Tab-separated table of C-alpha atoms (C1' of nucleotides) in Angstrom:
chain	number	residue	atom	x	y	z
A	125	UNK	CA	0.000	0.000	0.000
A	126	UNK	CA	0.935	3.689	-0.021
A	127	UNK	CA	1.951	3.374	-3.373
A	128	UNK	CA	0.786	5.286	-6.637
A	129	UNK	CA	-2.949	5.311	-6.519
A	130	UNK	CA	-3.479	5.828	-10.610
A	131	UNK	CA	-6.345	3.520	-10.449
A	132	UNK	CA	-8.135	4.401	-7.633
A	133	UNK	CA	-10.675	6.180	-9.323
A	134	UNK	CA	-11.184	3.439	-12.375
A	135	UNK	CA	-14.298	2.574	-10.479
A	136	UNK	CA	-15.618	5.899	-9.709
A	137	UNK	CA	-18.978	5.414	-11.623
A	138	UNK	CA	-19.846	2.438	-9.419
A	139	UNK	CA	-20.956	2.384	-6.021
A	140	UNK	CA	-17.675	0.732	-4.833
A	141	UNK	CA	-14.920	1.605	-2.088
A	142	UNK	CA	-12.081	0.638	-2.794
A	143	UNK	CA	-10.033	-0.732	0.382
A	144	UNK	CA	-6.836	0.501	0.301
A	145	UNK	CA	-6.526	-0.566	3.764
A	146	UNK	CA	-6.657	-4.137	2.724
A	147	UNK	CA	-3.966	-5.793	4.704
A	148	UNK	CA	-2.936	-8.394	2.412
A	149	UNK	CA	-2.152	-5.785	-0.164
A	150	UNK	CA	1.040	-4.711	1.798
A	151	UNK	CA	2.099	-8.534	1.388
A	152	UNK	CA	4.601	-9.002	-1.044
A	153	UNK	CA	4.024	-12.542	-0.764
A	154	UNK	CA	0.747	-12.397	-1.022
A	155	UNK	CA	0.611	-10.160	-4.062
A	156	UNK	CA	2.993	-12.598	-5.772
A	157	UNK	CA	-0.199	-14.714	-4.997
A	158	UNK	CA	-2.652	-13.215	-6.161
A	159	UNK	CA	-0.859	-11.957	-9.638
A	160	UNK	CA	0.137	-15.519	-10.476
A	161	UNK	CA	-3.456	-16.959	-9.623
A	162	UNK	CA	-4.882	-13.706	-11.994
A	163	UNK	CA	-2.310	-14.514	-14.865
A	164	UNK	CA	-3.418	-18.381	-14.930
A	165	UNK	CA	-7.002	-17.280	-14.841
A	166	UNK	CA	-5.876	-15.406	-17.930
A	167	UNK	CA	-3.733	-18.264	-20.021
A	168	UNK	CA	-6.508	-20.906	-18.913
A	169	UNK	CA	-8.887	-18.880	-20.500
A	170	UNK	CA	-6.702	-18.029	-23.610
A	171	UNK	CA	-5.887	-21.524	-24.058
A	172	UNK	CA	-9.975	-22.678	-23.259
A	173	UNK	CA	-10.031	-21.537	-26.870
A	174	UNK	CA	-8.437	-24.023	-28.461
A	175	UNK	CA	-9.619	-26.484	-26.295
A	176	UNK	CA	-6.515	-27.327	-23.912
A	177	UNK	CA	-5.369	-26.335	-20.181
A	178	UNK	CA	-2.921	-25.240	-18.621
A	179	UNK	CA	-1.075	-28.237	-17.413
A	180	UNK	CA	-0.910	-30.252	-20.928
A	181	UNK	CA	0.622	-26.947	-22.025
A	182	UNK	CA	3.099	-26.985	-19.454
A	183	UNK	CA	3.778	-30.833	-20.561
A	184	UNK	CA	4.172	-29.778	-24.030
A	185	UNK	CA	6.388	-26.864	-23.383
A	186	UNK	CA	8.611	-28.721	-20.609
A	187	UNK	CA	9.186	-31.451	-24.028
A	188	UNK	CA	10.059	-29.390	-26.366
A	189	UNK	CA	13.532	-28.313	-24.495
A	190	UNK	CA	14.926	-31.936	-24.958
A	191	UNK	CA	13.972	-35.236	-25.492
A	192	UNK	CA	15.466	-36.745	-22.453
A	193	UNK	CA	12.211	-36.115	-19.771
A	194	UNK	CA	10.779	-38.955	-17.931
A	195	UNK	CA	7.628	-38.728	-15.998
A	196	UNK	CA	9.100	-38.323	-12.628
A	197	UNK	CA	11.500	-35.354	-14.407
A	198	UNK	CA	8.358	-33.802	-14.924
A	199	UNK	CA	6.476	-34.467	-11.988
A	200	UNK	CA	9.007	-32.434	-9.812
A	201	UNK	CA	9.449	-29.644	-12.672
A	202	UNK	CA	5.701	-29.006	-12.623
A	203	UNK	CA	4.661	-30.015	-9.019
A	204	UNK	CA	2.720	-32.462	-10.512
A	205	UNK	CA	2.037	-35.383	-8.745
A	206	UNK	CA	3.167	-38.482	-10.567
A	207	UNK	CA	-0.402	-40.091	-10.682
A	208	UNK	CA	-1.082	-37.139	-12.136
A	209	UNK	CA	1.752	-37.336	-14.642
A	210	UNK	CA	0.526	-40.679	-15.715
A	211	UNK	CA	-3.071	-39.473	-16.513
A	212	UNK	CA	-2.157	-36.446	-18.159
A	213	UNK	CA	0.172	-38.522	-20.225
A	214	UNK	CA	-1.969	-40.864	-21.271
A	215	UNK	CA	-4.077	-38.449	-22.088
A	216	UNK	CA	-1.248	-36.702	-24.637
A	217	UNK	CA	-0.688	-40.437	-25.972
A	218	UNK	CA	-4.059	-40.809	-27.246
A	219	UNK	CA	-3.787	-37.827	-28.647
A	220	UNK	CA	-0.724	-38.500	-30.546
A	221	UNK	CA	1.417	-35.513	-28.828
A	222	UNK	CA	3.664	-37.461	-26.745
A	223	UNK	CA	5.325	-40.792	-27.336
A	224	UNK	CA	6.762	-43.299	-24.577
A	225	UNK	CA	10.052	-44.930	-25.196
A	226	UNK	CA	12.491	-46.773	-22.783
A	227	UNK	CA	15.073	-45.673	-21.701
A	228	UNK	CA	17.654	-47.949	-22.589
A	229	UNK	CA	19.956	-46.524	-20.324
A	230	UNK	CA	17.380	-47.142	-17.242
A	231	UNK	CA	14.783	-49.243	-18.600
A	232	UNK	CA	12.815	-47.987	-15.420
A	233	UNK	CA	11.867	-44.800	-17.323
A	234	UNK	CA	10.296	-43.299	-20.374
A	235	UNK	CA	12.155	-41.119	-22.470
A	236	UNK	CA	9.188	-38.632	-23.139
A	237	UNK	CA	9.271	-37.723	-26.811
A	238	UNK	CA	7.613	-35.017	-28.044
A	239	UNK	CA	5.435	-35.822	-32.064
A	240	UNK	CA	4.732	-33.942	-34.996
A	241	UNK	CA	1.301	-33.227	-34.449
A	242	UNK	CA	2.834	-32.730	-30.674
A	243	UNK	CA	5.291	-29.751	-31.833
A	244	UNK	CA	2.098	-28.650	-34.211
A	245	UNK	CA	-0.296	-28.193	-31.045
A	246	UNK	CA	2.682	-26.833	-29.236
A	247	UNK	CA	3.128	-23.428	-31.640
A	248	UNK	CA	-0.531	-22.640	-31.641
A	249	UNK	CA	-0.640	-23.072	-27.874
A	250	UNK	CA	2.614	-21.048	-27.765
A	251	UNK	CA	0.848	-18.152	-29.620
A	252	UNK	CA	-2.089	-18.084	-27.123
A	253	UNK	CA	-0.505	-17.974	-24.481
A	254	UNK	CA	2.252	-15.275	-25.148
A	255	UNK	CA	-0.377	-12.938	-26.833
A	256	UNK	CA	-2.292	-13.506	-22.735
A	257	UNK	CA	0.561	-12.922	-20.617
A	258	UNK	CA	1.746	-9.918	-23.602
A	259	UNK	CA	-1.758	-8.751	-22.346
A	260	UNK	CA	-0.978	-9.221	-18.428
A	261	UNK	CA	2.409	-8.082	-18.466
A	262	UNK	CA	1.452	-4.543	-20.878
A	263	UNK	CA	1.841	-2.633	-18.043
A	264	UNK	CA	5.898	-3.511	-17.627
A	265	UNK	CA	8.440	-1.261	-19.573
A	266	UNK	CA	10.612	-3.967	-21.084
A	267	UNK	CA	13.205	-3.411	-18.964
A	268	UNK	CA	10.885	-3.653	-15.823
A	269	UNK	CA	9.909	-7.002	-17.304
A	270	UNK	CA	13.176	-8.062	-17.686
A	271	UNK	CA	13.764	-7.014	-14.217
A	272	UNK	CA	11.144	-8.906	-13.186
A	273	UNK	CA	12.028	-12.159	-14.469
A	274	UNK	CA	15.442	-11.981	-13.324
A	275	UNK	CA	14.335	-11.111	-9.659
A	276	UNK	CA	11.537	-14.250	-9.710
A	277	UNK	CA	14.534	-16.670	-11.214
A	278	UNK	CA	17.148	-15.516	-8.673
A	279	UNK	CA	14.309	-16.290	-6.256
A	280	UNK	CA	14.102	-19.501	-7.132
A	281	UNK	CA	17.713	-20.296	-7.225
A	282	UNK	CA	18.636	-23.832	-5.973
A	283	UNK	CA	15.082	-24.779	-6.476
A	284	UNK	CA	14.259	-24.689	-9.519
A	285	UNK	CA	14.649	-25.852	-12.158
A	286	UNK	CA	18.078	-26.836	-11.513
A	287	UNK	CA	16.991	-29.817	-9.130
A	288	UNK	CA	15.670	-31.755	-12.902
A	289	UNK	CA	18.399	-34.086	-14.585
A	290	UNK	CA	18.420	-35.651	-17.595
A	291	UNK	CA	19.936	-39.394	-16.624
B	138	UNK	CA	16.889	-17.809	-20.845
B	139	UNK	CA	20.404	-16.379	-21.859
B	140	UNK	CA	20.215	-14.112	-18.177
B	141	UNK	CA	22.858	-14.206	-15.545
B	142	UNK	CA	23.798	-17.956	-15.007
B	143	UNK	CA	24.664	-17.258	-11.265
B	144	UNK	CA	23.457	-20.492	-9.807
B	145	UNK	CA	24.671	-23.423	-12.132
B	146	UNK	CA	27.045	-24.285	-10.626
B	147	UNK	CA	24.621	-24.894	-7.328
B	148	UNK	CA	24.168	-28.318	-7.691
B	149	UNK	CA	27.654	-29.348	-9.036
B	150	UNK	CA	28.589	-32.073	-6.266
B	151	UNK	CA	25.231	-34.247	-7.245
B	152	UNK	CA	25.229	-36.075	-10.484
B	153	UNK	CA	22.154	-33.802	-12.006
B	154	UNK	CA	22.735	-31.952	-15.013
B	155	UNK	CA	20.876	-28.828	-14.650
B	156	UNK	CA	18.410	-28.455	-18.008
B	157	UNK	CA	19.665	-24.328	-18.392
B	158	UNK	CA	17.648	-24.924	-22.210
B	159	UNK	CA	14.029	-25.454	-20.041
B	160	UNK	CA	11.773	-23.635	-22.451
B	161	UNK	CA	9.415	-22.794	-19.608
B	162	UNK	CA	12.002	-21.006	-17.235
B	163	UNK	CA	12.382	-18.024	-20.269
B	164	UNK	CA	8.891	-16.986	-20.170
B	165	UNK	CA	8.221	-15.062	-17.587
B	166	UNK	CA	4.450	-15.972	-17.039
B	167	UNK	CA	5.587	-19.541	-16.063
B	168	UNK	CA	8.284	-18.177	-13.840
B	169	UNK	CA	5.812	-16.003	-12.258
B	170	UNK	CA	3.469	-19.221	-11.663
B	171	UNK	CA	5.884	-21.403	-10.425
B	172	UNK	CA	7.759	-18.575	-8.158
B	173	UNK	CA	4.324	-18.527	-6.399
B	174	UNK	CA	3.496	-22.042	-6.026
B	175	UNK	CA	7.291	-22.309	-4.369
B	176	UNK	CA	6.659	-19.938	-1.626
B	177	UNK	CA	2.735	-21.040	-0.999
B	178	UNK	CA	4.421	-24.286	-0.539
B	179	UNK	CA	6.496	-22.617	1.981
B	180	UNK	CA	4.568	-21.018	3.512
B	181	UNK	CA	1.886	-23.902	3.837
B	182	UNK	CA	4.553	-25.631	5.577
B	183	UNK	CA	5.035	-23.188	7.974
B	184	UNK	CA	1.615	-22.328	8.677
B	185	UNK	CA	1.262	-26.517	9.479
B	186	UNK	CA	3.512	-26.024	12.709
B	187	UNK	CA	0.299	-24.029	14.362
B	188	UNK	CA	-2.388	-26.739	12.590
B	189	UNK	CA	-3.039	-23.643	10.414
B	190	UNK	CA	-3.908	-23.609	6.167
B	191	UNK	CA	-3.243	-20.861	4.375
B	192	UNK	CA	-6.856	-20.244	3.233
B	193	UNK	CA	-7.585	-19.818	6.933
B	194	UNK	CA	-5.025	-17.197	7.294
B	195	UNK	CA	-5.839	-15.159	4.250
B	196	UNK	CA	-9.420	-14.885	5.634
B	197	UNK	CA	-8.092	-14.065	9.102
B	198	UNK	CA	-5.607	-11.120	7.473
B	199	UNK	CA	-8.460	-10.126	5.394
B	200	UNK	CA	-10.656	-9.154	8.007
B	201	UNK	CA	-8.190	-7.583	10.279
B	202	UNK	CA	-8.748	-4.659	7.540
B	203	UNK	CA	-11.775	-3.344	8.737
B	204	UNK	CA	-15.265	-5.213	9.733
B	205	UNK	CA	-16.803	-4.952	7.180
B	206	UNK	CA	-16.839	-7.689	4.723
B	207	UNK	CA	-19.307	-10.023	3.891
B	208	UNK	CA	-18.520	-13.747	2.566
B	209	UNK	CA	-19.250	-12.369	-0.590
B	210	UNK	CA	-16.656	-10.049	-0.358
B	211	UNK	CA	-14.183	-12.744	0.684
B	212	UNK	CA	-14.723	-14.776	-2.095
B	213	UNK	CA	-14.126	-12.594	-4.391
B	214	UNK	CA	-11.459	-10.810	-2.669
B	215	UNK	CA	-9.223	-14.000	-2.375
B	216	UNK	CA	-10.814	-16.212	-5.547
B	217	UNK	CA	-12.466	-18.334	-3.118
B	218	UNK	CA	-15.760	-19.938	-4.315
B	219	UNK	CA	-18.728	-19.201	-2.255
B	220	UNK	CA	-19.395	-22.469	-1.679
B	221	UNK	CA	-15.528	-22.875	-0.134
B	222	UNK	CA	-16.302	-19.221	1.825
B	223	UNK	CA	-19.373	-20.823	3.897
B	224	UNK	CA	-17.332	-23.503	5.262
B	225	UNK	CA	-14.491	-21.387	6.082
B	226	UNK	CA	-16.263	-19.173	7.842
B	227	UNK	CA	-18.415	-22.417	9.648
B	228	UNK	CA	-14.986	-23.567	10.920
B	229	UNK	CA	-13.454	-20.088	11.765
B	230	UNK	CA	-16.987	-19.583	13.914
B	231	UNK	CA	-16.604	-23.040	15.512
B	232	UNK	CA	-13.142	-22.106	16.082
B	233	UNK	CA	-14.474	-18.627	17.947
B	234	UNK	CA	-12.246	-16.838	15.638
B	235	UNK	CA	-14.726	-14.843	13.416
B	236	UNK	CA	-18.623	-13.754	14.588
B	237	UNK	CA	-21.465	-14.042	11.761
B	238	UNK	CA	-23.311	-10.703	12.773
B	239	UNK	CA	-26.363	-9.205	10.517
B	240	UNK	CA	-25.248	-6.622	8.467
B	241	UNK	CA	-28.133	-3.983	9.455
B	242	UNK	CA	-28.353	-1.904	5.891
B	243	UNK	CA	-28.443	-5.399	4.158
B	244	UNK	CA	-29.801	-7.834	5.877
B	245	UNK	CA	-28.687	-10.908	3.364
B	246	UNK	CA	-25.198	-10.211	4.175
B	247	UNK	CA	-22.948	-10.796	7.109
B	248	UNK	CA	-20.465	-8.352	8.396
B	249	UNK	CA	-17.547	-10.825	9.213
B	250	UNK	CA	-15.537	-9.640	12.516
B	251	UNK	CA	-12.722	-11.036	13.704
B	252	UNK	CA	-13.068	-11.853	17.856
B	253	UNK	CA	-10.486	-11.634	20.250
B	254	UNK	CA	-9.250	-14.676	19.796
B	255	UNK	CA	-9.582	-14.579	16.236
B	256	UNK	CA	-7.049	-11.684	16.875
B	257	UNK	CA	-4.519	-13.715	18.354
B	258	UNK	CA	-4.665	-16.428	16.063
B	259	UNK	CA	-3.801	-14.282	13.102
B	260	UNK	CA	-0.779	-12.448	15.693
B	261	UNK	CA	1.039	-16.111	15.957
B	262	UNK	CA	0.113	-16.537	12.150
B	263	UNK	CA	1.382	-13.253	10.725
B	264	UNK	CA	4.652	-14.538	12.551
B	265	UNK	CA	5.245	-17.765	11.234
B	266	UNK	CA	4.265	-16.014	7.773
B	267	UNK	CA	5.993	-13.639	7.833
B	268	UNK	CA	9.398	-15.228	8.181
B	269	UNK	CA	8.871	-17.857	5.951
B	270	UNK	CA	8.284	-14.628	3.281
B	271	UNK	CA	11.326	-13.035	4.632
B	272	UNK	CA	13.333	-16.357	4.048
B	273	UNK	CA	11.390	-16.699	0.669
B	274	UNK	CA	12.439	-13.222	-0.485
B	275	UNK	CA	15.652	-12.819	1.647
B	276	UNK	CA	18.151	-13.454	-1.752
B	277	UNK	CA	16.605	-9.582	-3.349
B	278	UNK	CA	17.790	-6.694	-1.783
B	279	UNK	CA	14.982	-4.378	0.330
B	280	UNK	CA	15.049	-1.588	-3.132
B	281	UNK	CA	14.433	-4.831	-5.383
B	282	UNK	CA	11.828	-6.228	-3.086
B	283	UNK	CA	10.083	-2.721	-2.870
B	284	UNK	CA	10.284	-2.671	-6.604
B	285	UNK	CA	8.900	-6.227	-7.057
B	286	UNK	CA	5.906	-5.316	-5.111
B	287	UNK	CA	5.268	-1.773	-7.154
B	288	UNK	CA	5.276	-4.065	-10.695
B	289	UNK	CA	2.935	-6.941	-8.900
B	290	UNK	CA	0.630	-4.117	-7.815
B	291	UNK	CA	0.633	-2.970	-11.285
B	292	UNK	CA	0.266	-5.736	-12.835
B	293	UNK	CA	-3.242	-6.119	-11.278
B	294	UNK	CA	-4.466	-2.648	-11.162
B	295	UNK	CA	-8.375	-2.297	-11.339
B	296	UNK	CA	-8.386	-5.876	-10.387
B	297	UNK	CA	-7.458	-5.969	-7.521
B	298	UNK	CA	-8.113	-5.394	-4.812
B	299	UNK	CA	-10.491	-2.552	-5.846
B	300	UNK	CA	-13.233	-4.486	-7.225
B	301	UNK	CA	-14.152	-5.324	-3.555
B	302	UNK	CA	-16.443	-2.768	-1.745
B	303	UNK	CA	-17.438	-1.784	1.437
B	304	UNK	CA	-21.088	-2.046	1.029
C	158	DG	C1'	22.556	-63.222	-5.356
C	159	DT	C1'	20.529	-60.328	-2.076
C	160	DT	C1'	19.015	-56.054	-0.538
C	161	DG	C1'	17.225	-51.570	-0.904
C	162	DA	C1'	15.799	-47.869	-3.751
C	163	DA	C1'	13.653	-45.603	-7.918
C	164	DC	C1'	10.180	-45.563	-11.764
C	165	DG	C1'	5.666	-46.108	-13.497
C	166	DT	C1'	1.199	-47.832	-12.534
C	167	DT	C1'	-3.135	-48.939	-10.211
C	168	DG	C1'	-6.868	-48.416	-7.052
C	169	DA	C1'	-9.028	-46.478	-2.864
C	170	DT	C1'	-9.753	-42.465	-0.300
C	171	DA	C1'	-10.260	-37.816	0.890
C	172	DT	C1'	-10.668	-33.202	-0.539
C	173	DC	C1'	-11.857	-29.440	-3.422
C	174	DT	C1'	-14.237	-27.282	-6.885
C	175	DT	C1'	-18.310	-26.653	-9.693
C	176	DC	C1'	-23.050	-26.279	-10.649
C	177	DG	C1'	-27.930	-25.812	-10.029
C	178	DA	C1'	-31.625	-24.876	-6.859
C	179	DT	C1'	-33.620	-22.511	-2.829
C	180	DG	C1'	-35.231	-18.998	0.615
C	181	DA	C1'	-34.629	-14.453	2.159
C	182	DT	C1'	-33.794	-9.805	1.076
C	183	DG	C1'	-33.073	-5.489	-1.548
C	184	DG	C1'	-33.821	-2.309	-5.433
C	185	DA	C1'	-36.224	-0.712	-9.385
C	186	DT	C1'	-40.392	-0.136	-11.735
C	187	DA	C1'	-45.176	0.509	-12.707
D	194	DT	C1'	-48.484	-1.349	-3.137
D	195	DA	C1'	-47.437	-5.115	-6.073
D	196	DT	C1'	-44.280	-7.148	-9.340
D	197	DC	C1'	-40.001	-8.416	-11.257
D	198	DC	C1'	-35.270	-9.247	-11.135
D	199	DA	C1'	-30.694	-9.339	-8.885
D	200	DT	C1'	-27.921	-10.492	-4.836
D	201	DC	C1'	-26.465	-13.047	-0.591
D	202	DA	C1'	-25.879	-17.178	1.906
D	203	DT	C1'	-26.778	-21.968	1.906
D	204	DC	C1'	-27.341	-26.730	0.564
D	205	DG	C1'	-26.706	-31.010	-2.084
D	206	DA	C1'	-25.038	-33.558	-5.973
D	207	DA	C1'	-21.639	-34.255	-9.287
D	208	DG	C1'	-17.221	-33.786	-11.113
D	209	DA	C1'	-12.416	-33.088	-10.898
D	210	DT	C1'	-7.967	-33.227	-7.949
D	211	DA	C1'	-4.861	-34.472	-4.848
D	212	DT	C1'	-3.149	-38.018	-1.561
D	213	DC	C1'	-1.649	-42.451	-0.159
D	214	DA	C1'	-0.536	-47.359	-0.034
D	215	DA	C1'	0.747	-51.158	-2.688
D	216	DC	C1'	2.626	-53.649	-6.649
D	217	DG	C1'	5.912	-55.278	-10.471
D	218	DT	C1'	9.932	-54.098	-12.774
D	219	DT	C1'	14.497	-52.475	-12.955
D	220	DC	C1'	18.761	-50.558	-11.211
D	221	DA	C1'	22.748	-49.987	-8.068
D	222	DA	C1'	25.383	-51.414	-4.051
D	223	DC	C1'	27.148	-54.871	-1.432
DNA sequence: GTTGAACGTTGATATCTTCGATGATGGATA
DNA sequence: TATCCATCATCGAAGATATCAACGTTCAAC
């Protein structure tokens, strides 16, 4: 709180107060919160156009880097939990996005291989999705963005994604 | 991608090859969504040493703000379902944390207030919080953490929290 | 070879969210 | 005043999610 106050009078027309002595506001915790839970509102709606959520996108995405994933890889990447994994790749299987192969170094695991028709569904997701967050983010300078995402990764340093391997 | 590279060398005593080509950690949406799930883990596990969910705090911060917001208020305030509101609020009364009372002008709603020991509860809570957010945030300096929370407030102007009113 | 651990899978369970319906109330209109 | 529609809180059913224990297979260490 105490900040600007530009769009305290968006609403004016409306019989709303605004709280500006909400406590949680102050929280930067909180606020990272609440933005991230706003964006994914966003992208789940973006991508509810084309018929797809969130998570498979994720799947897709996480793929795409290399073709050395396995599901528990992308379990702990996503904080998915590996039941979960297992539905949502089945899921991609029948669909003909995602292929399982052993691992012939560990024949324990699944090399997760991304398809064609995978890497097709993959750019038109892509597109969706950057033109939402574009959207979210419009109010950054690109520099602030920039800022931004090096202050979230540094935040995240140890934890992610660097605890992933590719065996 | 292609920032800093500060922390790759985290994780060089374990065999794990840190992925630094993850598609998802360059887009700063994802990084954003994950940074958030990482410290509501946190702080979920910190809450759990005083038998305490987040959800329940969030409600109890909430209506430290003033006394005068209804469940409808809540729900939207924190993205709560109504549904999910009622039996918060059930458990909080149980609890003797929060008091259902009438709101005179409006007789469907309730004005929530938070009791004495309602008061207390949230004291112990914003605590525990708030050092698991200080441990969370501790690696940006108190300029960069400032800054952090001007762009997040930003980001959801006329969102948040000003659709909420004080009927 | 034996032991213990990791991976993927399954099924049961608990939890959460979602949706429609309801009763009470308020506000606008005629 | 009477009528109509929206809102608030609540309930119950249905659907989706997460959680947990157990299993077979495979690997690594001894």
């Amino acid at each position: 709180m105490a900040r600007s106050g530009t769009a305290e009078q968006a609403g004016a027309q409306a019989p709303l107060t605004p709280r500006a002595d909400f406590p949680l506001a102050g929280r930067s915790g909180y606020l990272l919160h609440k933005a991230a839970l706003l964006l994914l509102e966003d992208v789940e709606q973006a991508l509810d156009g084309i018929g797809m959520r969130s998570r498979y996108f994720f799947v897709l995405a996480s793929l795409a880097g290399g073709p050395d994933l396995s599901q528990q890889d992308l379990s702990r990447l996503l904080s998915l939990d590996p039941t979960t994994v297992v539905a949502l790749v089945d899921e991609m299987e029948r669909n003909q996005h995602v292929e399982r192969r052993r691992n012939p170094a560990d024949r324990r695991r699944y090399n997760l291989i991304l398809t064609e028709s995978g890497r097709e569904a993959l750019a038109e997701a892509d597109r969706v999705v950057t033109e939402a967050e574009s959207a979210f983010f419009g109010g950054l300078a690109d520099d602030e963005r920039e800022a931004l995402r090096g202050m979230l990764g540094r935040l995240m340093e140890g934890r992610w994604p660097a605890s992933v391997c590719t065996a």
